[in-house]
mmCIF file with all atom_site columns, C-alpha atoms in Angstrom:
data_model
loop_
_atom_site.group_PDB
_atom_site.id
_atom_site.type_symbol
_atom_site.label_atom_id
_atom_site.label_alt_id
_atom_site.label_comp_id
_atom_site.label_asym_id
_atom_site.label_entity_id
_atom_site.label_seq_id
_atom_site.pdbx_PDB_ins_code
_atom_site.Cartn_x
_atom_site.Cartn_y
_atom_site.Cartn_z
_atom_site.occupancy
_atom_site.B_iso_or_equiv
_atom_site.pdbx_formal_charge
_atom_site.auth_seq_id
_atom_site.auth_comp_id
_atom_site.auth_asym_id
_atom_site.auth_atom_id
_atom_site.pdbx_PDB_model_num
ATOM 1   C CA . MET A 1 1   ? 24.440 -11.331 12.096 1.00 38.00 ? 6   MET A CA 1
ATOM 2   C CA . ALA A 1 2   ? 22.097 -11.850 15.028 1.00 39.00 ? 7   ALA A CA 1
ATOM 3   C CA . ARG A 1 3   ? 18.394 -12.376 14.473 1.00 38.00 ? 8   ARG A CA 1
ATOM 4   C CA . ALA A 1 4   ? 16.460 -9.124  14.713 1.00 40.00 ? 9   ALA A CA 1
ATOM 5   C CA . LYS A 1 5   ? 14.586 -8.568  17.924 1.00 39.00 ? 10  LYS A CA 1
ATOM 6   C CA . ASP A 1 6   ? 10.822 -8.770  17.635 1.00 39.00 ? 11  ASP A CA 1
ATOM 7   C CA . THR A 1 7   ? 10.079 -5.603  19.550 1.00 38.00 ? 12  THR A CA 1
ATOM 8   C CA . THR A 1 8   ? 9.616  -1.991  18.589 1.00 38.00 ? 13  THR A CA 1
ATOM 9   C CA . ALA A 1 9   ? 12.320 -0.654  20.888 1.00 38.00 ? 14  ALA A CA 1
ATOM 10  C CA . ASP A 1 10  ? 15.210 -0.931  18.422 1.00 41.00 ? 15  ASP A CA 1
ATOM 11  C CA . GLU A 1 11  ? 13.153 0.249   15.455 1.00 41.00 ? 16  GLU A CA 1
ATOM 12  C CA . HIS A 1 12  ? 11.802 3.157   17.483 1.00 41.00 ? 17  HIS A CA 1
ATOM 13  C CA . ALA A 1 13  ? 15.266 4.231   18.555 1.00 37.00 ? 18  ALA A CA 1
ATOM 14  C CA . GLN A 1 14  ? 16.562 4.089   14.977 1.00 42.00 ? 19  GLN A CA 1
ATOM 15  C CA . VAL A 1 15  ? 13.633 5.780   13.270 1.00 44.00 ? 20  VAL A CA 1
ATOM 16  C CA . GLY A 1 16  ? 11.482 7.592   15.701 1.00 42.00 ? 21  GLY A CA 1
ATOM 17  C CA . ASP A 1 17  ? 11.742 9.679   18.752 1.00 43.00 ? 22  ASP A CA 1
ATOM 18  C CA . PRO A 1 18  ? 14.798 11.892  19.239 1.00 44.00 ? 23  PRO A CA 1
ATOM 19  C CA . GLY A 1 19  ? 12.708 14.386  21.152 1.00 49.00 ? 24  GLY A CA 1
ATOM 20  C CA . ASP A 1 20  ? 9.365  16.105  21.157 1.00 55.00 ? 25  ASP A CA 1
ATOM 21  C CA . GLY A 1 21  ? 10.833 19.064  19.247 1.00 64.00 ? 26  GLY A CA 1
ATOM 22  C CA . GLU A 1 22  ? 11.115 17.108  16.000 1.00 82.00 ? 27  GLU A CA 1
ATOM 23  C CA . ASP A 1 23  ? 8.484  18.069  13.446 1.00 91.00 ? 28  ASP A CA 1
ATOM 24  C CA . VAL A 1 24  ? 6.544  15.645  11.299 1.00 93.00 ? 29  VAL A CA 1
ATOM 25  C CA . VAL A 1 25  ? 8.546  16.379  8.160  1.00 94.00 ? 30  VAL A CA 1
ATOM 26  C CA . ALA A 1 26  ? 11.876 15.587  9.814  1.00 94.00 ? 31  ALA A CA 1
ATOM 27  C CA . LEU A 1 27  ? 10.428 12.418  11.331 1.00 94.00 ? 32  LEU A CA 1
ATOM 28  C CA . LEU A 1 28  ? 8.986  11.108  8.071  1.00 94.00 ? 33  LEU A CA 1
ATOM 29  C CA . MET A 1 29  ? 12.160 11.935  6.155  1.00 95.00 ? 34  MET A CA 1
ATOM 30  C CA . ARG A 1 30  ? 14.165 9.915   8.655  1.00 94.00 ? 35  ARG A CA 1
ATOM 31  C CA . GLN A 1 31  ? 11.715 7.073   8.140  1.00 94.00 ? 36  GLN A CA 1
ATOM 32  C CA . HIS A 1 32  ? 12.428 7.359   4.421  1.00 95.00 ? 37  HIS A CA 1
ATOM 33  C CA . GLY A 1 33  ? 16.098 6.870   5.191  1.00 96.00 ? 38  GLY A CA 1
ATOM 34  C CA . ARG A 1 34  ? 15.376 3.820   7.324  1.00 95.00 ? 39  ARG A CA 1
ATOM 35  C CA . ILE A 1 35  ? 13.160 2.333   4.602  1.00 95.00 ? 40  ILE A CA 1
ATOM 36  C CA . HIS A 1 36  ? 16.008 2.739   2.111  1.00 96.00 ? 41  HIS A CA 1
ATOM 37  C CA . THR A 1 37  ? 18.372 0.980   4.526  1.00 96.00 ? 42  THR A CA 1
ATOM 38  C CA . LEU A 1 38  ? 15.936 -1.890  5.084  1.00 96.00 ? 43  LEU A CA 1
ATOM 39  C CA . PHE A 1 39  ? 15.577 -2.465  1.343  1.00 96.00 ? 44  PHE A CA 1
ATOM 40  C CA . ASP A 1 40  ? 19.364 -2.830  1.217  1.00 96.00 ? 45  ASP A CA 1
ATOM 41  C CA . GLU A 1 41  ? 19.301 -5.215  4.175  1.00 96.00 ? 46  GLU A CA 1
ATOM 42  C CA . VAL A 1 42  ? 16.725 -7.432  2.467  1.00 95.00 ? 47  VAL A CA 1
ATOM 43  C CA . ARG A 1 43  ? 18.702 -7.373  -0.767 1.00 95.00 ? 48  ARG A CA 1
ATOM 44  C CA . THR A 1 44  ? 21.994 -8.409  0.833  1.00 96.00 ? 49  THR A CA 1
ATOM 45  C CA . ALA A 1 45  ? 20.710 -10.864 3.449  1.00 95.00 ? 50  ALA A CA 1
ATOM 46  C CA . GLU A 1 46  ? 20.013 -14.550 2.901  1.00 93.00 ? 51  GLU A CA 1
ATOM 47  C CA . GLY A 1 47  ? 17.737 -17.181 4.373  1.00 91.00 ? 52  GLY A CA 1
ATOM 48  C CA . GLU A 1 48  ? 16.101 -16.404 7.692  1.00 90.00 ? 53  GLU A CA 1
ATOM 49  C CA . GLU A 1 49  ? 17.894 -13.064 7.961  1.00 93.00 ? 54  GLU A CA 1
ATOM 50  C CA . ARG A 1 50  ? 16.334 -11.967 4.674  1.00 93.00 ? 55  ARG A CA 1
ATOM 51  C CA . THR A 1 51  ? 12.907 -12.988 5.956  1.00 90.00 ? 56  THR A CA 1
ATOM 52  C CA . ASP A 1 52  ? 13.473 -11.037 9.181  1.00 90.00 ? 57  ASP A CA 1
ATOM 53  C CA . ALA A 1 53  ? 14.618 -7.942  7.287  1.00 92.00 ? 58  ALA A CA 1
ATOM 54  C CA . PHE A 1 54  ? 11.682 -8.158  4.909  1.00 91.00 ? 59  PHE A CA 1
ATOM 55  C CA . ARG A 1 55  ? 9.258  -8.409  7.803  1.00 87.00 ? 60  ARG A CA 1
ATOM 56  C CA . ARG A 1 56  ? 10.744 -5.306  9.429  1.00 89.00 ? 61  ARG A CA 1
ATOM 57  C CA . LEU A 1 57  ? 10.539 -3.488  6.107  1.00 91.00 ? 62  LEU A CA 1
ATOM 58  C CA . VAL A 1 58  ? 6.881  -4.408  5.668  1.00 87.00 ? 63  VAL A CA 1
ATOM 59  C CA . HIS A 1 59  ? 6.121  -3.245  9.211  1.00 86.00 ? 64  HIS A CA 1
ATOM 60  C CA . LEU A 1 60  ? 7.746  0.150   8.671  1.00 89.00 ? 65  LEU A CA 1
ATOM 61  C CA . LEU A 1 61  ? 6.129  0.616   5.261  1.00 89.00 ? 66  LEU A CA 1
ATOM 62  C CA . ALA A 1 62  ? 2.699  -0.147  6.736  1.00 85.00 ? 67  ALA A CA 1
ATOM 63  C CA . VAL A 1 63  ? 3.145  2.293   9.633  1.00 87.00 ? 68  VAL A CA 1
ATOM 64  C CA . HIS A 1 64  ? 4.662  4.982   7.420  1.00 90.00 ? 69  HIS A CA 1
ATOM 65  C CA . GLU A 1 65  ? 1.976  4.893   4.744  1.00 88.00 ? 70  GLU A CA 1
ATOM 66  C CA . THR A 1 66  ? -0.810 4.787   7.333  1.00 86.00 ? 71  THR A CA 1
ATOM 67  C CA . ALA A 1 67  ? 0.636  7.833   9.075  1.00 87.00 ? 72  ALA A CA 1
ATOM 68  C CA . GLU A 1 68  ? 0.827  9.713   5.797  1.00 89.00 ? 73  GLU A CA 1
ATOM 69  C CA . GLU A 1 69  ? -2.729 8.775   4.844  1.00 87.00 ? 74  GLU A CA 1
ATOM 70  C CA . GLU A 1 70  ? -4.134 9.720   8.252  1.00 87.00 ? 75  GLU A CA 1
ATOM 71  C CA . ILE A 1 71  ? -2.026 12.769  9.096  1.00 88.00 ? 76  ILE A CA 1
ATOM 72  C CA . VAL A 1 72  ? 0.021  14.278  6.284  1.00 90.00 ? 77  VAL A CA 1
ATOM 73  C CA . HIS A 1 73  ? -2.193 14.030  3.222  1.00 91.00 ? 78  HIS A CA 1
ATOM 74  C CA . PRO A 1 74  ? -5.311 15.503  4.895  1.00 91.00 ? 79  PRO A CA 1
ATOM 75  C CA . ALA A 1 75  ? -3.246 18.443  6.179  1.00 91.00 ? 80  ALA A CA 1
ATOM 76  C CA . ALA A 1 76  ? -1.540 19.001  2.826  1.00 91.00 ? 81  ALA A CA 1
ATOM 77  C CA . ARG A 1 77  ? -4.830 19.145  0.932  1.00 90.00 ? 82  ARG A CA 1
ATOM 78  C CA . SER A 1 78  ? -5.712 22.452  2.588  1.00 90.00 ? 83  SER A CA 1
ATOM 79  C CA . ALA A 1 79  ? -2.275 23.753  3.573  1.00 91.00 ? 84  ALA A CA 1
ATOM 80  C CA . PHE A 1 80  ? -1.190 25.187  0.229  1.00 91.00 ? 85  PHE A CA 1
ATOM 81  C CA . ASP A 1 81  ? -2.484 25.989  -3.243 1.00 90.00 ? 86  ASP A CA 1
ATOM 82  C CA . GLY A 1 82  ? -2.704 22.860  -5.354 1.00 91.00 ? 87  GLY A CA 1
ATOM 83  C CA . GLY A 1 83  ? -2.494 20.661  -2.275 1.00 90.00 ? 88  GLY A CA 1
ATOM 84  C CA . THR A 1 84  ? -5.272 18.347  -3.400 1.00 91.00 ? 89  THR A CA 1
ATOM 85  C CA . ASP A 1 85  ? -3.556 17.699  -6.742 1.00 93.00 ? 90  ASP A CA 1
ATOM 86  C CA . VAL A 1 86  ? -0.248 17.003  -4.996 1.00 93.00 ? 91  VAL A CA 1
ATOM 87  C CA . VAL A 1 87  ? -1.920 14.553  -2.611 1.00 92.00 ? 92  VAL A CA 1
ATOM 88  C CA . GLU A 1 88  ? -3.756 12.748  -5.420 1.00 91.00 ? 93  GLU A CA 1
ATOM 89  C CA . GLU A 1 89  ? -0.452 12.237  -7.236 1.00 92.00 ? 94  GLU A CA 1
ATOM 90  C CA . ARG A 1 90  ? 1.124  10.816  -4.079 1.00 90.00 ? 95  ARG A CA 1
ATOM 91  C CA . LEU A 1 91  ? -1.857 8.515   -3.520 1.00 88.00 ? 96  LEU A CA 1
ATOM 92  C CA . ALA A 1 92  ? -1.509 7.183   -7.066 1.00 89.00 ? 97  ALA A CA 1
ATOM 93  C CA . GLU A 1 93  ? 2.159  6.443   -6.372 1.00 90.00 ? 98  GLU A CA 1
ATOM 94  C CA . GLU A 1 94  ? 1.251  4.708   -3.113 1.00 87.00 ? 99  GLU A CA 1
ATOM 95  C CA . LYS A 1 95  ? -1.350 2.586   -4.898 1.00 86.00 ? 100 LYS A CA 1
ATOM 96  C CA . ALA A 1 96  ? 1.235  1.484   -7.461 1.00 86.00 ? 101 ALA A CA 1
ATOM 97  C CA . ALA A 1 97  ? 3.693  0.583   -4.705 1.00 86.00 ? 102 ALA A CA 1
ATOM 98  C CA . LYS A 1 98  ? 1.031  -1.392  -2.826 1.00 82.00 ? 103 LYS A CA 1
ATOM 99  C CA . GLU A 1 99  ? 0.272  -3.345  -5.989 1.00 82.00 ? 104 GLU A CA 1
ATOM 100 C CA . LYS A 1 100 ? 3.952  -4.244  -6.266 1.00 83.00 ? 105 LYS A CA 1
ATOM 101 C CA . LEU A 1 101 ? 3.971  -5.311  -2.615 1.00 78.00 ? 106 LEU A CA 1
ATOM 102 C CA . SER A 1 102 ? 0.916  -7.496  -3.235 1.00 74.00 ? 107 SER A CA 1
ATOM 103 C CA . ALA A 1 103 ? 2.831  -9.238  -6.024 1.00 77.00 ? 108 ALA A CA 1
ATOM 104 C CA . LEU A 1 104 ? 5.130  -10.607 -3.292 1.00 76.00 ? 109 LEU A CA 1
ATOM 105 C CA . GLU A 1 105 ? 2.271  -12.239 -1.397 1.00 67.00 ? 110 GLU A CA 1
ATOM 106 C CA . ASP A 1 106 ? 2.614  -15.721 -2.866 1.00 66.00 ? 111 ASP A CA 1
ATOM 107 C CA . MET A 1 107 ? 6.402  -15.811 -2.855 1.00 81.00 ? 112 MET A CA 1
ATOM 108 C CA . GLU A 1 108 ? 8.872  -17.100 -0.332 1.00 86.00 ? 113 GLU A CA 1
ATOM 109 C CA . THR A 1 109 ? 11.874 -14.821 0.112  1.00 89.00 ? 114 THR A CA 1
ATOM 110 C CA . SER A 1 110 ? 13.921 -17.608 -1.522 1.00 90.00 ? 115 SER A CA 1
ATOM 111 C CA . ASP A 1 111 ? 11.727 -17.597 -4.641 1.00 91.00 ? 116 ASP A CA 1
ATOM 112 C CA . PRO A 1 112 ? 13.724 -16.550 -7.742 1.00 93.00 ? 117 PRO A CA 1
ATOM 113 C CA . ARG A 1 113 ? 10.985 -14.014 -8.499 1.00 93.00 ? 118 ARG A CA 1
ATOM 114 C CA . PHE A 1 114 ? 11.249 -12.399 -5.085 1.00 93.00 ? 119 PHE A CA 1
ATOM 115 C CA . MET A 1 115 ? 14.324 -10.221 -5.592 1.00 95.00 ? 120 MET A CA 1
ATOM 116 C CA . PRO A 1 116 ? 13.341 -8.703  -8.971 1.00 95.00 ? 121 PRO A CA 1
ATOM 117 C CA . THR A 1 117 ? 9.893  -7.938  -7.564 1.00 93.00 ? 122 THR A CA 1
ATOM 118 C CA . LEU A 1 118 ? 11.378 -6.465  -4.389 1.00 95.00 ? 123 LEU A CA 1
ATOM 119 C CA . LEU A 1 119 ? 13.746 -4.255  -6.390 1.00 95.00 ? 124 LEU A CA 1
ATOM 120 C CA . SER A 1 120 ? 10.827 -3.014  -8.474 1.00 94.00 ? 125 SER A CA 1
ATOM 121 C CA . LEU A 1 121 ? 8.999  -2.181  -5.235 1.00 94.00 ? 126 LEU A CA 1
ATOM 122 C CA . ARG A 1 122 ? 12.087 -0.421  -3.912 1.00 95.00 ? 127 ARG A CA 1
ATOM 123 C CA . ASP A 1 123 ? 12.330 1.753   -7.020 1.00 94.00 ? 128 ASP A CA 1
ATOM 124 C CA . ALA A 1 124 ? 8.652  2.715   -6.752 1.00 92.00 ? 129 ALA A CA 1
ATOM 125 C CA . VAL A 1 125 ? 8.923  3.495   -3.037 1.00 94.00 ? 130 VAL A CA 1
ATOM 126 C CA . LEU A 1 126 ? 12.059 5.604   -3.418 1.00 94.00 ? 131 LEU A CA 1
ATOM 127 C CA . VAL A 1 127 ? 10.618 7.623   -6.310 1.00 92.00 ? 132 VAL A CA 1
ATOM 128 C CA . HIS A 1 128 ? 7.502  8.174   -4.197 1.00 93.00 ? 133 HIS A CA 1
ATOM 129 C CA . ALA A 1 129 ? 9.593  9.278   -1.208 1.00 94.00 ? 134 ALA A CA 1
ATOM 130 C CA . ARG A 1 130 ? 11.529 11.809  -3.286 1.00 94.00 ? 135 ARG A CA 1
ATOM 131 C CA . SER A 1 131 ? 8.287  13.210  -4.696 1.00 92.00 ? 136 SER A CA 1
ATOM 132 C CA . GLU A 1 132 ? 6.809  13.538  -1.217 1.00 93.00 ? 137 GLU A CA 1
ATOM 133 C CA . GLU A 1 133 ? 9.860  15.350  0.092  1.00 94.00 ? 138 GLU A CA 1
ATOM 134 C CA . ARG A 1 134 ? 9.990  17.745  -2.848 1.00 92.00 ? 139 ARG A CA 1
ATOM 135 C CA . TYR A 1 135 ? 6.332  18.433  -3.590 1.00 92.00 ? 140 TYR A CA 1
ATOM 136 C CA . GLU A 1 136 ? 4.463  17.759  -0.368 1.00 93.00 ? 141 GLU A CA 1
ATOM 137 C CA . PHE A 1 137 ? 6.669  17.876  2.699  1.00 93.00 ? 142 PHE A CA 1
ATOM 138 C CA . ALA A 1 138 ? 8.517  21.075  1.776  1.00 91.00 ? 143 ALA A CA 1
ATOM 139 C CA . LEU A 1 139 ? 5.291  22.982  1.115  1.00 91.00 ? 144 LEU A CA 1
ATOM 140 C CA . LEU A 1 140 ? 3.623  21.561  4.216  1.00 92.00 ? 145 LEU A CA 1
ATOM 141 C CA . ARG A 1 141 ? 6.482  22.744  6.401  1.00 93.00 ? 146 ARG A CA 1
ATOM 142 C CA . ARG A 1 142 ? 6.448  26.182  4.760  1.00 92.00 ? 147 ARG A CA 1
ATOM 143 C CA . THR A 1 143 ? 2.712  26.703  5.291  1.00 93.00 ? 148 THR A CA 1
ATOM 144 C CA . THR A 1 144 ? 2.049  24.985  8.637  1.00 93.00 ? 149 THR A CA 1
ATOM 145 C CA . SER A 1 145 ? 2.870  26.279  12.108 1.00 93.00 ? 150 SER A CA 1
ATOM 146 C CA . PRO A 1 146 ? 5.698  24.613  14.029 1.00 93.00 ? 151 PRO A CA 1
ATOM 147 C CA . ALA A 1 147 ? 3.252  23.777  16.818 1.00 92.00 ? 152 ALA A CA 1
ATOM 148 C CA . ARG A 1 148 ? 0.962  21.868  14.468 1.00 91.00 ? 153 ARG A CA 1
ATOM 149 C CA . LEU A 1 149 ? 3.889  20.084  12.802 1.00 93.00 ? 154 LEU A CA 1
ATOM 150 C CA . ALA A 1 150 ? 5.040  18.977  16.267 1.00 92.00 ? 155 ALA A CA 1
ATOM 151 C CA . LEU A 1 151 ? 1.564  17.658  17.100 1.00 90.00 ? 156 LEU A CA 1
ATOM 152 C CA . MET A 1 152 ? 1.504  15.751  13.829 1.00 90.00 ? 157 MET A CA 1
ATOM 153 C CA . ALA A 1 153 ? 4.877  14.222  14.715 1.00 92.00 ? 158 ALA A CA 1
ATOM 154 C CA . LYS A 1 154 ? 3.458  13.083  18.054 1.00 90.00 ? 159 LYS A CA 1
ATOM 155 C CA . ALA A 1 155 ? 0.694  11.233  16.231 1.00 87.00 ? 160 ALA A CA 1
ATOM 156 C CA . VAL A 1 156 ? 3.217  9.595   13.872 1.00 87.00 ? 161 VAL A CA 1
ATOM 157 C CA . ARG A 1 157 ? 5.308  8.467   16.854 1.00 88.00 ? 162 ARG A CA 1
ATOM 158 C CA . ALA A 1 158 ? 2.173  6.926   18.374 1.00 83.00 ? 163 ALA A CA 1
ATOM 159 C CA . ALA A 1 159 ? 1.683  4.936   15.166 1.00 82.00 ? 164 ALA A CA 1
ATOM 160 C CA . GLU A 1 160 ? 5.353  3.997   15.082 1.00 79.00 ? 165 GLU A CA 1
ATOM 161 C CA . ALA A 1 161 ? 5.114  2.487   18.567 1.00 77.00 ? 166 ALA A CA 1
ATOM 162 C CA . THR A 1 162 ? 2.685  -0.209  17.396 1.00 69.00 ? 167 THR A CA 1
ATOM 163 C CA . ALA A 1 163 ? 4.275  -3.608  17.839 1.00 53.00 ? 168 ALA A CA 1
ATOM 164 C CA . PRO A 1 164 ? 5.288  -5.724  14.860 1.00 53.00 ? 169 PRO A CA 1
ATOM 165 C CA . THR A 1 165 ? 2.864  -8.535  14.109 1.00 47.00 ? 170 THR A CA 1
ATOM 166 C CA . HIS A 1 166 ? 4.061  -12.090 14.617 1.00 43.00 ? 171 HIS A CA 1
ATOM 167 C CA . PRO A 1 167 ? 3.497  -14.387 11.639 1.00 41.00 ? 172 PRO A CA 1
ATOM 168 C CA . HIS A 1 168 ? 0.213  -16.240 11.865 1.00 42.00 ? 173 HIS A CA 1
ATOM 169 C CA . PRO A 1 169 ? 0.325  -20.051 11.847 1.00 40.00 ? 174 PRO A CA 1
ATOM 170 C CA . GLY A 1 170 ? -1.407 -22.123 9.217  1.00 41.00 ? 175 GLY A CA 1
ATOM 171 C CA . VAL A 1 171 ? -0.607 -19.993 6.169  1.00 37.00 ? 176 VAL A CA 1
ATOM 172 C CA . GLU A 1 172 ? 1.139  -21.793 3.318  1.00 36.00 ? 177 GLU A CA 1
ATOM 173 C CA . SER A 1 173 ? 3.223  -18.876 2.082  1.00 38.00 ? 178 SER A CA 1
ATOM 174 C CA . ALA A 1 174 ? 5.601  -17.471 4.683  1.00 39.00 ? 179 ALA A CA 1
ATOM 175 C CA . THR A 1 175 ? 5.968  -14.245 2.721  1.00 42.00 ? 180 THR A CA 1
ATOM 176 C CA . ALA A 1 176 ? 2.223  -13.810 2.414  1.00 39.00 ? 181 ALA A CA 1
ATOM 177 C CA . ASN A 1 177 ? 2.068  -14.322 6.159  1.00 40.00 ? 182 ASN A CA 1
ATOM 178 C CA . LEU A 1 178 ? 4.772  -11.705 6.694  1.00 43.00 ? 183 LEU A CA 1
ATOM 179 C CA . ALA A 1 179 ? 3.482  -9.214  4.192  1.00 41.00 ? 184 ALA A CA 1
ATOM 180 C CA . LEU A 1 180 ? -0.160 -8.839  3.410  1.00 44.00 ? 185 LEU A CA 1
ATOM 181 C CA . GLY A 1 181 ? -1.786 -10.354 6.478  1.00 51.00 ? 186 GLY A CA 1
ATOM 182 C CA . PRO A 1 182 ? 0.234  -8.323  8.964  1.00 59.00 ? 187 PRO A CA 1
ATOM 183 C CA . VAL A 1 183 ? 0.118  -5.189  6.787  1.00 68.00 ? 188 VAL A CA 1
ATOM 184 C CA . ALA A 1 184 ? -3.614 -4.843  7.354  1.00 66.00 ? 189 ALA A CA 1
ATOM 185 C CA . ALA A 1 185 ? -3.279 -5.563  11.072 1.00 69.00 ? 190 ALA A CA 1
ATOM 186 C CA . ILE A 1 186 ? -0.361 -3.154  11.503 1.00 71.00 ? 191 ILE A CA 1
ATOM 187 C CA . ALA A 1 187 ? -2.174 -0.445  9.565  1.00 73.00 ? 192 ALA A CA 1
ATOM 188 C CA . ASP A 1 188 ? -5.289 -0.896  11.705 1.00 74.00 ? 193 ASP A CA 1
ATOM 189 C CA . ARG A 1 189 ? -3.301 -0.629  14.949 1.00 73.00 ? 194 ARG A CA 1
ATOM 190 C CA . ALA A 1 190 ? -1.347 2.353   13.647 1.00 73.00 ? 195 ALA A CA 1
ATOM 191 C CA . ARG A 1 191 ? -4.588 4.063   12.616 1.00 75.00 ? 196 ARG A CA 1
ATOM 192 C CA . ASP A 1 192 ? -6.093 3.436   16.051 1.00 76.00 ? 197 ASP A CA 1
ATOM 193 C CA . ALA A 1 193 ? -2.981 4.818   17.747 1.00 75.00 ? 198 ALA A CA 1
ATOM 194 C CA . ILE A 1 194 ? -3.051 7.940   15.577 1.00 79.00 ? 199 ILE A CA 1
ATOM 195 C CA . ARG A 1 195 ? -6.709 8.568   16.328 1.00 76.00 ? 200 ARG A CA 1
ATOM 196 C CA . ARG A 1 196 ? -6.200 8.096   20.068 1.00 78.00 ? 201 ARG A CA 1
ATOM 197 C CA . SER A 1 197 ? -3.313 10.542  19.918 1.00 75.00 ? 202 SER A CA 1
ATOM 198 C CA . THR A 1 198 ? -5.206 13.177  17.943 1.00 70.00 ? 203 THR A CA 1
ATOM 199 C CA . ASP A 1 199 ? -8.285 12.738  20.162 1.00 70.00 ? 204 ASP A CA 1
ATOM 200 C CA . GLY A 1 200 ? -6.116 13.564  23.163 1.00 56.00 ? 205 GLY A CA 1
ATOM 201 C CA . ARG A 1 201 ? -6.337 10.033  24.533 1.00 47.00 ? 206 ARG A CA 1
ATOM 202 C CA . GLY A 1 202 ? -2.879 8.884   23.451 1.00 45.00 ? 207 GLY A CA 1
#
């Protein structure tokens, strides 16, 4: 299998922008599907290919969660009755998943502890995704105008277009370099892109 390209073009084509008519719920659900696929790619790959797949997974997780925190959760809080409680439950799930991701920070992808920890993260992320789709996304779509859902999707696509971060030199753990360092940088760039988009400057 060829080494993954280090650009957003392929990821964007697979996850993101089939057209401006797609609403934010459809877009984020397709991201959920891509996240599931990337977990499988990491699980089945070996060596450098596993590292590449893990890096792409971390990038998408960072963009996806940032988009939800900046766009979806604030809208859901006021969109339907009980929205705040639903959002708080999702945020607790996200916190638990982030803690599992942080457990990978000192591991190489070849570390014997890596795969059990990754599979635990996968389980947490997939449970979280199902809860979002059932309890948050469905109600958001039912209570929010198509025009606003389309604008929210535009902001998510702006975040999705942020380039993957190259590993930084001089860090002992390759996985720490791939995961936690870039996560913060990716999230910051995604957040900036979302805010430019929603300010009308994107």
